[in-house]
Amino acid sequence: MAVSLGACAAPETTVPNEGNETPVEESVFTPGTYEGSAKGFHGDVVLTVTVNENEITEIVADHTETEGLGDNAIDEMIASAMEKDSLALDMMSGATYSSEAFLAALEMALVKAGADVEKLKVKEAGEEAVKEDITKDTEVAIIGAGGAGLSAAVSAHQNGAKVIVIEKMPNVGGNTIISGSAYNAVDEKRQAPQGIEDSIEKFYTQTYEGGDKQGDPELVRVLVENAYPTIEWLESLGMEFKDTVFTVLGALWPRSHKPVEPLGTGYINTYMNYINEHSDEIEILTETEAKELVVSEDGRVTGFIAESKNGKVTVNASKGVIVATGGFGANVEMRDQYNTIWPALTNIKTTNHKGATGDGIVMAEKINASIVQMENIQLLPMGDPETGSLSGNIEQGVENRIFVNSDGNRFVDEGERRDVMTNALMEQEDSMMWVIVDQHSYPTGDTVNNFNESIDSLVEQGRAFKADTLEELAQQIGVSPENLVKSVEAFNAAVDGATDEFGRTLFMHKIDTAPFYAGKRVPTVHHTMGGIKITPETRVVDVNGVVIPGLFAAGEVTGGIHGANRLGGNALTDVNTFGRIAGAQAAKEN
């Protein structure tokens, strides 16, 4: 990738001079072309930076960051760096690794150019921007531009409404864009050719019972019955899913659909393509944070008040307001406030983007909305040891991998519920495990995982290990070779029909073909199942069970759908299905 833009001139500075000599401009850089590099999400981000004495005149980036996410972040940061001739740049939401890599690579290049990088990291004071309060009128107003908010925006517009969406982060996408992208739905067209028997009733039972029967049966029914129609709706908007399904971690059954585009970019790009085509009737305001819902004297929600960097923004909605702000997985204080199930979560990292702080729940509660099941916080056993992110996870599907502890022993049914697996992991030494797979998961070194990372790149980065024998792999990761071999042999026997010692039932291939791979994983906070109580039509109800007129909610901000445990692959089903319903319902309000 090469990007070359004209940069704004840097402010002139002078140095002391004697007599009547003309003041001379102090150089910021030594003119020339310099290179810097740093590790990004998918490998090295390499920048070739050309400068004159006071300006960055060109930045050429060479990288393999995620299409539609990391590459967009780098493009935006190139433009910003050249506009400001500075290292005081804002990180791009949802693309933290790519943003950090860009800044580190740019700093390396500018150090070589002789710059005082500490000065370049300081934001210029300049003149304070003039703030101006504004008011906007629309029909449907949406708080949050993640998957739920954007699906609601498209659906509302398709049902005849003008729409305004606000987003507190600099970019749209929320948790959806950085997700593993699995979407559960009963889909005979894809399942039958794979010999998979499924039904709406089976999906309902697994979802309801998988949440310890704490989910609202009506909401679960809406979820499972509308899952596939929502896939068809997404496809009608141009989104593409792969032709086969798989079993994502904790899904309990092979009905997880995988988009063609990596991570959650397919969902967000699909919605944004539609929104950009109808930008005269759908407006998105980023870096605009909702502060309070506006309620009329008769109890109807008529809009909200938000803050942007330019002042107060009041949005009036004649039909309805949809809260789609996501959960509170990134809010440590809020997690600790409501957690009654897990050990202390203070030091547990999260898969969530930093904007997942529960704002919508707090706003709704202030107007007497019912908030339910806040203690139901989901952890995964699949966090990156350094970041808590799901990136670097080498599993491709539940059927073809095992977990072993630091002794090389299996300790749980790897096809179980997410809470069962995480509790079992927390009982192991250092709450750490290794995921073990073989060539069946990675036929070639450039085969990518569910986060678009090739196995070769993960091995090169030291985030995965590769060996031609299980004994050699065991030595690399520091577990007992004897135990690892026995664990794999017992698993392989169960694939052949022997009774699995942990009761596992989901199998496909044996782990018997070199090369063998291992990846380290730890617990991480992933999803908050509690939140705003809604009806099957996504209307918000108050503490007395009465519908609050004009107020809707969708996505992870809601509670009572998944119960005590969310099945893997059900989040994106929830986000897109209930977002679609909320948009249509709000658009039909009088």
XYZ file of C-alpha atoms in Angstrom:
590
model
C 0.000 0.000 0.000
C 1.355 3.436 -0.881
C -0.228 6.681 0.210
C 1.181 10.074 -0.666
C -0.532 13.256 0.451
C 0.512 16.891 0.693
C 1.181 17.954 4.264
C 0.378 21.220 5.964
C 3.401 23.380 6.643
C 4.824 23.220 10.131
C 4.850 26.438 12.149
C 7.979 28.517 11.709
C 10.360 28.927 14.608
C 13.282 31.284 15.009
C 16.641 31.057 16.664
C 18.516 33.935 18.318
C 20.668 35.988 15.931
C 23.022 38.855 16.249
C 22.819 42.207 14.570
C 20.481 42.552 11.645
C 20.785 38.996 10.423
C 17.549 37.565 9.070
C 15.985 35.022 11.489
C 16.434 31.507 10.205
C 13.939 28.679 10.457
C 14.932 25.863 12.799
C 14.834 22.494 11.070
C 12.522 19.854 12.466
C 13.881 17.017 10.317
C 17.015 16.160 8.384
C 15.704 15.922 4.817
C 15.688 12.437 3.331
C 13.814 9.139 3.266
C 13.772 6.881 6.326
C 12.261 3.536 7.252
C 10.549 2.381 10.446
C 8.786 -0.846 11.338
C 6.763 -2.385 14.164
C 4.656 -5.478 14.715
C 0.981 -5.019 13.908
C -1.994 -7.346 14.171
C -0.916 -9.570 11.284
C 2.802 -8.922 11.028
C 5.185 -6.042 10.519
C 3.951 -2.601 9.523
C 6.779 -1.025 7.524
C 6.743 2.705 6.776
C 8.946 4.536 4.310
C 8.821 8.189 5.358
C 10.114 11.102 3.305
C 10.668 14.507 4.975
C 12.040 17.919 4.145
C 13.294 20.243 6.858
C 9.860 20.901 8.364
C 7.320 18.576 6.779
C 6.476 14.939 6.249
C 6.044 14.878 2.488
C 5.266 11.210 1.895
C 4.490 8.035 3.847
C 4.408 4.695 2.057
C 3.061 1.774 4.113
C 3.775 -1.904 3.511
C 1.663 -4.207 5.697
C -0.767 -7.112 5.851
C -3.271 -5.656 8.315
C -6.927 -6.692 8.127
C -8.766 -5.461 5.072
C -11.544 -3.055 5.996
C -10.211 -2.485 9.521
C -6.468 -2.294 10.088
C -5.774 -0.999 6.587
C -8.369 1.755 7.016
C -6.805 2.752 10.331
C -3.365 3.031 8.714
C -4.766 5.076 5.816
C -6.415 7.479 8.253
C -3.321 7.767 10.411
C -1.116 8.458 7.378
C -3.393 11.347 6.437
C -3.444 12.638 10.014
C 0.340 12.366 10.466
C 0.976 14.290 7.267
C -1.610 16.939 8.069
C -0.151 17.569 11.524
C 3.523 16.653 10.937
C 3.180 15.117 14.343
C 3.151 11.974 16.479
C 0.250 13.313 18.552
C -2.302 11.176 16.733
C -5.540 9.610 17.925
C -5.786 5.814 17.930
C -8.372 4.286 15.627
C -11.138 2.517 17.535
C -11.260 -1.231 16.923
C -7.791 -1.247 15.337
C -5.578 -0.722 18.359
C -2.761 -3.039 17.261
C -2.567 -1.519 13.788
C -2.671 2.009 15.223
C 0.042 1.295 17.772
C 2.219 -0.339 15.132
C 1.828 2.655 12.832
C 2.838 5.095 15.563
C 5.824 2.992 16.613
C 7.019 2.628 13.019
C 6.553 6.340 12.339
C 8.449 7.244 15.500
C 11.339 4.954 14.492
C 11.549 6.626 11.078
C 11.407 10.153 12.507
C 14.097 9.361 15.079
C 16.326 8.433 12.138
C 15.368 11.764 10.593
C 16.795 13.558 13.619
C 13.466 14.716 15.039
C 12.793 15.506 18.683
C 10.059 12.902 18.973
C 8.981 13.984 22.454
C 8.060 17.397 21.050
C 6.227 15.721 18.183
C 4.121 13.758 20.683
C 2.766 16.949 22.265
C -0.503 18.215 20.860
C -0.254 21.807 19.716
C -2.200 24.174 21.901
C -3.418 26.349 19.055
C -6.621 28.320 19.379
C -9.373 26.575 21.285
C -12.107 25.460 18.944
C -15.265 27.504 19.114
C -18.003 25.301 20.532
C -21.506 25.567 19.209
C -24.581 23.761 20.493
C -26.697 22.259 17.739
C -30.111 20.605 17.456
C -30.996 17.954 14.896
C -34.433 16.619 14.060
C -35.067 13.165 12.628
C -37.555 10.306 12.801
C -35.441 7.488 14.272
C -32.393 8.285 16.385
C -29.881 5.576 17.295
C -27.222 5.617 20.006
C -24.272 3.424 18.999
C -22.831 2.513 15.603
C -21.806 -1.090 16.176
C -23.538 -4.035 14.563
C -26.873 -3.517 16.342
C -26.987 0.226 15.719
C -26.081 0.002 12.050
C -28.454 -2.887 11.366
C -31.198 -0.836 13.034
C -30.293 2.182 10.903
C -30.540 0.230 7.653
C -33.754 -1.486 8.704
C -35.378 1.765 9.847
C -34.546 3.425 6.544
C -35.839 0.457 4.565
C -39.085 0.909 6.475
C -39.377 4.526 5.449
C -37.679 6.484 8.237
C -35.035 9.186 8.239
C -32.254 8.240 10.646
C -29.485 9.782 12.726
C -26.878 7.547 14.392
C -24.366 8.806 16.936
C -21.180 7.020 18.007
C -18.857 8.117 20.800
C -15.768 6.489 19.252
C -13.921 7.905 16.213
C -15.008 4.950 14.053
C -18.091 2.839 13.560
C -18.056 -0.916 14.196
C -18.018 -1.442 17.965
C -17.332 -4.996 19.104
C -18.852 -6.394 15.910
C -16.006 -5.288 13.672
C -13.363 -6.971 15.860
C -15.388 -10.131 16.487
C -14.603 -13.620 15.278
C -17.700 -13.173 13.042
C -19.456 -16.528 13.693
C -23.232 -16.317 13.258
C -25.534 -19.172 14.369
C -28.591 -20.116 12.345
C -30.424 -23.258 11.314
C -29.659 -23.444 7.603
C -30.616 -26.618 5.746
C -29.060 -25.319 2.534
C -25.594 -25.341 4.114
C -26.015 -27.979 6.829
C -27.598 -30.817 4.826
C -24.666 -31.245 2.373
C -22.412 -31.640 5.420
C -24.666 -34.318 6.894
C -25.743 -32.068 9.769
C -29.225 -32.550 11.201
C -30.635 -29.478 12.898
C -33.925 -27.764 13.697
C -35.330 -24.577 15.160
C -36.429 -26.577 18.202
C -32.933 -27.953 18.754
C -31.482 -24.437 18.415
C -34.083 -23.105 20.855
C -33.466 -25.849 23.408
C -29.691 -25.507 23.299
C -29.879 -21.712 23.632
C -32.448 -21.753 26.440
C -30.981 -24.625 28.423
C -27.428 -23.461 27.647
C -28.277 -20.282 29.563
C -29.609 -22.275 32.538
C -33.177 -21.426 31.471
C -32.684 -17.842 32.613
C -33.331 -16.347 29.191
C -36.785 -15.010 28.401
C -38.391 -17.826 26.346
C -40.134 -15.347 24.061
C -36.880 -13.545 23.276
C -35.056 -16.828 22.689
C -37.837 -17.854 20.305
C -37.508 -14.587 18.362
C -33.747 -15.086 18.167
C -33.755 -18.623 16.793
C -36.708 -18.194 14.427
C -35.362 -14.979 12.882
C -31.703 -15.984 12.694
C -31.781 -17.383 9.167
C -34.167 -14.758 7.732
C -31.664 -12.179 8.958
C -28.873 -13.985 7.089
C -31.048 -13.789 3.977
C -31.548 -10.078 4.663
C -27.799 -9.529 5.013
C -27.222 -11.410 1.772
C -29.813 -9.226 0.050
C -27.689 -6.243 1.102
C -24.630 -7.798 -0.533
C -22.989 -9.678 2.337
C -21.404 -13.048 1.570
C -21.119 -16.084 3.840
C -19.059 -19.196 3.166
C -20.843 -22.304 1.883
C -20.158 -24.469 4.939
C -20.916 -24.143 8.641
C -18.782 -25.073 11.641
C -18.962 -25.194 15.436
C -17.473 -22.111 17.048
C -16.231 -22.319 20.658
C -19.188 -22.950 22.976
C -21.799 -23.154 20.198
C -22.725 -26.757 21.111
C -23.702 -27.586 17.512
C -22.391 -27.030 13.947
C -24.556 -24.117 12.819
C -21.989 -21.289 12.916
C -21.767 -19.320 9.672
C -18.536 -17.631 8.631
C -18.529 -14.481 6.476
C -16.231 -14.262 3.477
C -14.696 -11.014 4.763
C -12.417 -11.339 7.818
C -13.440 -10.663 11.411
C -16.657 -8.647 11.576
C -15.785 -6.347 8.691
C -18.343 -8.029 6.432
C -21.257 -6.954 8.628
C -20.059 -3.377 9.072
C -19.019 -2.902 5.438
C -22.396 -4.230 4.289
C -24.270 -1.741 6.448
C -21.971 1.168 5.629
C -22.262 0.527 1.902
C -26.024 0.878 2.226
C -25.763 3.902 4.518
C -23.321 5.675 2.209
C -25.711 5.110 -0.704
C -28.496 6.772 1.323
C -26.464 9.412 3.132
C -29.109 12.044 2.402
C -31.472 10.216 4.772
C -29.081 8.406 7.163
C -26.593 10.568 9.053
C -23.802 9.257 11.285
C -22.067 11.471 13.848
C -18.871 10.001 15.307
C -17.043 11.263 18.401
C -20.469 12.187 19.750
C -21.303 10.703 23.146
C -24.873 10.397 24.410
C -25.330 11.730 27.930
C -29.042 11.498 28.685
C -32.359 10.472 27.205
C -35.006 13.158 26.824
C -38.440 12.260 28.183
C -41.584 14.332 27.552
C -44.146 15.183 30.220
C -46.317 12.264 29.123
C -43.435 9.800 29.610
C -42.399 9.352 25.988
C -38.717 9.281 24.988
C -38.381 11.958 22.335
C -34.638 12.122 21.809
C -31.343 12.504 23.626
C -28.628 14.970 24.522
C -25.050 14.228 23.512
C -21.642 15.890 23.647
C -19.261 16.238 20.730
C -15.879 17.963 20.600
C -17.686 20.972 19.143
C -20.399 21.265 21.789
C -23.765 19.924 22.869
C -25.828 17.975 20.357
C -29.578 17.620 20.918
C -31.277 15.029 18.732
C -35.079 14.996 18.499
C -36.716 11.823 17.194
C -40.362 11.974 16.148
C -40.772 8.193 15.959
C -38.325 6.515 18.320
C -34.922 6.238 19.962
C -32.924 2.988 19.775
C -30.225 2.302 22.360
C -27.516 0.108 20.822
C -24.460 1.011 22.878
C -23.216 -2.509 23.606
C -22.249 -4.104 26.902
C -19.873 -3.189 29.724
C -17.064 -5.697 29.277
C -14.437 -2.922 29.112
C -15.721 -1.168 32.260
C -13.789 -2.791 35.114
C -15.629 -0.843 37.806
C -19.030 -1.847 36.436
C -17.954 -5.477 36.084
C -16.848 -5.526 39.716
C -20.072 -3.823 40.805
C -22.301 -6.543 39.368
C -20.106 -9.659 39.396
C -21.378 -12.277 41.854
C -20.434 -15.408 39.901
C -16.733 -15.238 39.123
C -13.650 -14.589 41.217
C -12.547 -10.938 41.124
C -12.427 -9.673 37.534
C -10.291 -6.616 38.203
C -7.162 -8.078 36.631
C -8.861 -10.073 33.878
C -8.410 -8.546 30.428
C -11.215 -8.311 27.888
C -11.852 -9.051 24.223
C -13.970 -5.892 24.001
C -13.074 -2.583 22.400
C -12.463 0.224 24.880
C -15.816 1.894 24.215
C -17.824 -1.018 25.685
C -18.483 0.721 28.997
C -22.211 0.274 29.613
C -23.288 3.857 28.891
C -26.669 2.937 27.453
C -27.559 0.793 30.454
C -26.783 3.666 32.810
C -28.824 6.166 30.756
C -31.816 3.845 30.527
C -31.740 3.068 34.246
C -31.896 6.805 35.001
C -35.331 7.004 33.344
C -36.616 3.991 35.283
C -35.975 1.294 32.655
C -35.812 -2.243 33.989
C -32.253 -3.606 34.127
C -31.962 -7.393 34.404
C -29.402 -10.165 35.008
C -26.392 -7.845 35.296
C -24.453 -10.519 37.167
C -24.390 -12.713 34.051
C -20.932 -11.898 32.710
C -19.363 -14.285 30.218
C -15.710 -15.235 30.275
C -13.957 -17.214 27.556
C -11.010 -19.563 27.995
C -9.520 -18.182 24.776
C -7.845 -14.865 25.603
C -4.434 -13.830 24.337
C -2.091 -13.943 27.374
C -0.798 -10.425 26.691
C -3.899 -8.540 25.555
C -6.998 -10.595 26.378
C -7.958 -10.389 22.708
C -9.217 -13.401 20.748
C -6.558 -12.799 18.101
C -3.901 -15.461 17.817
C -6.340 -18.258 18.651
C -5.300 -21.257 16.527
C -8.522 -23.265 16.730
C -10.541 -23.542 13.527
C -13.549 -25.329 14.990
C -14.458 -27.248 18.106
C -14.251 -30.722 16.562
C -10.549 -30.775 15.710
C -8.677 -29.487 18.755
C -8.003 -30.304 22.386
C -6.957 -28.283 25.427
C -4.109 -29.340 27.713
C -2.790 -27.755 30.889
C 0.800 -27.023 31.886
C 1.296 -30.733 32.588
C 0.122 -31.729 29.119
C -3.146 -33.237 30.373
C -6.677 -32.609 29.133
C -9.013 -31.255 31.821
C -12.441 -30.556 30.258
C -14.865 -31.447 27.469
C -13.685 -28.976 24.801
C -17.162 -28.908 23.274
C -18.821 -27.728 26.475
C -20.416 -24.417 27.405
C -18.099 -21.444 27.665
C -18.611 -21.003 31.398
C -17.906 -24.696 32.048
C -14.654 -24.547 30.086
C -13.551 -21.287 31.710
C -14.268 -22.544 35.233
C -12.225 -25.650 34.463
C -9.394 -23.507 33.102
C -9.356 -21.348 36.226
C -8.659 -24.488 38.266
C -5.481 -25.198 36.279
C -2.038 -23.899 37.191
C -1.741 -20.200 36.315
C -5.220 -20.411 34.702
C -3.435 -21.227 31.465
C -3.824 -23.834 28.749
C -2.500 -24.867 25.360
C -4.723 -25.422 22.318
C -3.413 -28.377 20.301
C -4.204 -28.918 16.584
C -2.560 -30.531 13.571
C -2.427 -30.291 9.788
C -6.172 -30.946 9.533
C -6.676 -27.404 10.874
C -3.827 -25.883 8.844
C -3.250 -27.742 5.543
C -0.707 -25.085 4.519
C 1.332 -22.469 6.325
C -0.682 -19.646 4.801
C -4.012 -21.057 6.051
C -5.586 -18.370 8.243
C -7.442 -18.644 11.544
C -10.802 -17.053 12.314
C -9.047 -13.681 12.683
C -7.362 -13.767 9.278
C -3.922 -14.552 10.724
C -1.863 -17.200 8.932
C -0.437 -19.976 11.069
C 3.054 -19.253 9.708
C 2.797 -15.629 10.840
C 1.678 -16.701 14.325
C 4.606 -19.110 14.604
C 7.000 -16.435 13.360
C 5.692 -14.009 15.984
C 6.067 -16.589 18.770
C 2.317 -16.683 19.370
C 2.056 -20.296 18.205
C 4.446 -23.242 18.132
C 5.018 -25.812 15.382
C 6.680 -29.236 15.413
C 6.874 -32.419 13.375
C 6.171 -34.625 16.403
C 4.074 -34.292 19.532
C 7.176 -34.927 21.638
C 9.007 -32.037 20.013
C 5.950 -29.792 20.413
C 5.750 -30.707 24.103
C 9.378 -29.703 24.607
C 8.797 -26.359 22.889
C 5.870 -25.456 25.132
C 7.286 -26.946 28.318
C 4.804 -29.741 29.028
C 5.372 -33.441 29.641
C 5.873 -35.213 26.270
C 4.487 -38.425 27.738
C 1.335 -36.726 28.978
C 0.735 -34.840 25.742
C 1.071 -38.005 23.674
C -1.335 -39.848 25.996
C -3.845 -36.980 25.817
C -3.807 -37.010 22.031
C -4.024 -40.806 21.867
C -7.074 -40.822 24.152
C -8.724 -38.133 22.023
C -8.009 -40.076 18.834
C -9.522 -43.211 20.362
C -12.691 -41.227 21.124
C -12.816 -40.075 17.492
C -12.862 -43.775 16.603
C -15.813 -44.359 18.937
C -14.334 -44.966 22.377
C -16.022 -43.241 25.319
C -14.349 -39.902 26.003
C -13.276 -39.509 29.632
C -14.782 -35.996 29.772
C -18.001 -36.881 27.949
C -17.070 -35.070 24.776
C -19.307 -35.767 21.752
C -18.104 -33.343 19.055
C -15.416 -34.902 16.850
C -14.271 -34.833 13.252
C -10.591 -35.597 12.598
C -7.937 -37.241 14.700
C -4.916 -35.210 15.743
C -2.438 -37.456 13.936
C -0.911 -35.566 11.031
C 2.203 -33.381 11.242
C 2.869 -30.575 11.583
C 1.389 -30.187 15.057
C 0.637 -26.756 16.537
C 0.116 -25.271 20.009
C -1.187 -21.879 21.112
C -1.336 -20.445 24.648
C -4.670 -19.132 26.020
C -6.027 -17.633 29.265
C -9.461 -16.507 30.573
C -10.810 -13.206 29.257
C -14.020 -11.190 29.761
C -16.032 -11.497 26.578
C -19.744 -10.687 26.848
C -22.157 -9.169 29.347
C -25.547 -10.888 29.143
C -27.322 -8.455 31.485
C -28.804 -5.129 30.486
C -31.989 -3.350 29.465
C -35.161 -5.447 29.555
C -37.039 -5.512 26.240
C -40.162 -7.055 24.745
C -39.990 -9.350 21.685
C -40.575 -6.186 19.626
C -37.442 -4.612 21.250
C -39.490 -2.067 23.226
C -37.902 -1.095 26.540
C -39.971 -1.717 29.673
C -39.767 0.072 33.000
C -39.326 -1.431 36.474
C -43.087 -2.097 36.615
C -43.060 -3.978 33.322
C -44.738 -1.149 31.421
C -43.449 -0.221 27.956
C -41.633 3.128 27.819
C -43.098 4.825 24.723
C -40.609 5.759 22.027
C -37.701 3.742 23.443
C -36.182 0.614 21.903
C -32.959 -1.327 22.529
C -30.974 -3.974 20.671
C -27.729 -5.888 20.952
C -25.479 -6.481 23.931
C -26.973 -3.494 25.783
C -30.063 -5.650 26.409
C -30.479 -8.367 29.032
C -32.513 -11.523 29.418
C -31.930 -13.179 26.053
C -28.973 -15.454 26.734
C -29.429 -16.126 30.436
C -26.445 -17.265 32.481
C -24.366 -18.337 29.471
C -24.396 -17.195 25.846
C -23.777 -19.860 23.241
C -20.812 -19.151 20.998
C -22.020 -17.689 17.703
C -25.242 -16.304 19.176
C -23.981 -12.746 19.751
C -23.935 -11.756 16.098
C -27.260 -13.503 15.610
C -28.601 -11.364 18.470
C -27.012 -8.108 17.308
C -28.171 -8.325 13.710
C -31.575 -9.906 14.328
C -32.745 -7.614 17.109
C -31.133 -4.582 15.463
C -33.143 -5.312 12.344
C -36.350 -5.701 14.396
C -35.713 -2.516 16.388
C -35.198 -0.442 13.248
C -38.390 -1.713 11.656
C -40.449 -1.246 14.838
C -39.191 2.283 15.494
C -39.849 3.321 11.903
C -43.491 2.271 12.245
C -44.158 4.359 15.376
C -46.723 7.124 15.105
